[in-house]
Amino acid sequence: MAIERTFSIIKPDATRRNITGKVLSYLEAAGLRVIAQKRIHMTKEQAEGFYAVHKERPFFSDLVTFMTSGPVVVQVLEGEDAIAKNREVMGATNPANAAAGTIRKDFAESIEANSVHGSDAPETAKQEIAYFFKEEEIVG
Ligand code: RTP
Ligand code: MG
């Protein structure tokens, strides 16, 4: 298995409850290493651009409102098979369907306020990392 990079967001529901460290501990326990991280408050334009693939979905406008409702922590994670590993430790989008021991099972408030984002494929990981980070901000 190759060493991969993936993009992660600790979402506003988690920063609001001051549980970013708890969420991060699940990521680290899954073998993922933070190689870049910053706390930002996304603008509406940034969130709309980030979620552009979802712009025709009925939840798009609520999602943008939620993602700009407070600060988030954006991260680049590195590790063996990082994209799949991160998706596994995140759990299903809807916390009602998330497996035991996953971040969303243990922390998510709802299908929308589900505590974390993680890239779903190598191409999106690359794109999403470049959307928020300059190469010199990433220390592998
Ligand atoms: P993410 O992109 O955040 O890692 O999550 P995901 O792949 O599991 O979910 P996706 O289908 O890509 O949806 C992106 C985010 O939109 C919100 N959502 N709301 N109200 C709804 O029915 C609904 N469905 C999705 C969630 O915040 C989801 O993570
Ligand atoms: Mg997604």
Short mmCIF file of C-alpha atoms in Angstrom, two decimals, residues 34 127 135:
data_model
loop_
_atom_site.label_atom_id
_atom_site.label_comp_id
_atom_site.label_asym_id
_atom_site.label_seq_id
_atom_site.Cartn_x
_atom_site.Cartn_y
_atom_site.Cartn_z
CA VAL A 34 -1.32 15.73 10.48
CA GLN A 127 -7.82 19.17 -5.56
CA GLU A 135 2.75 23.45 -0.94
#
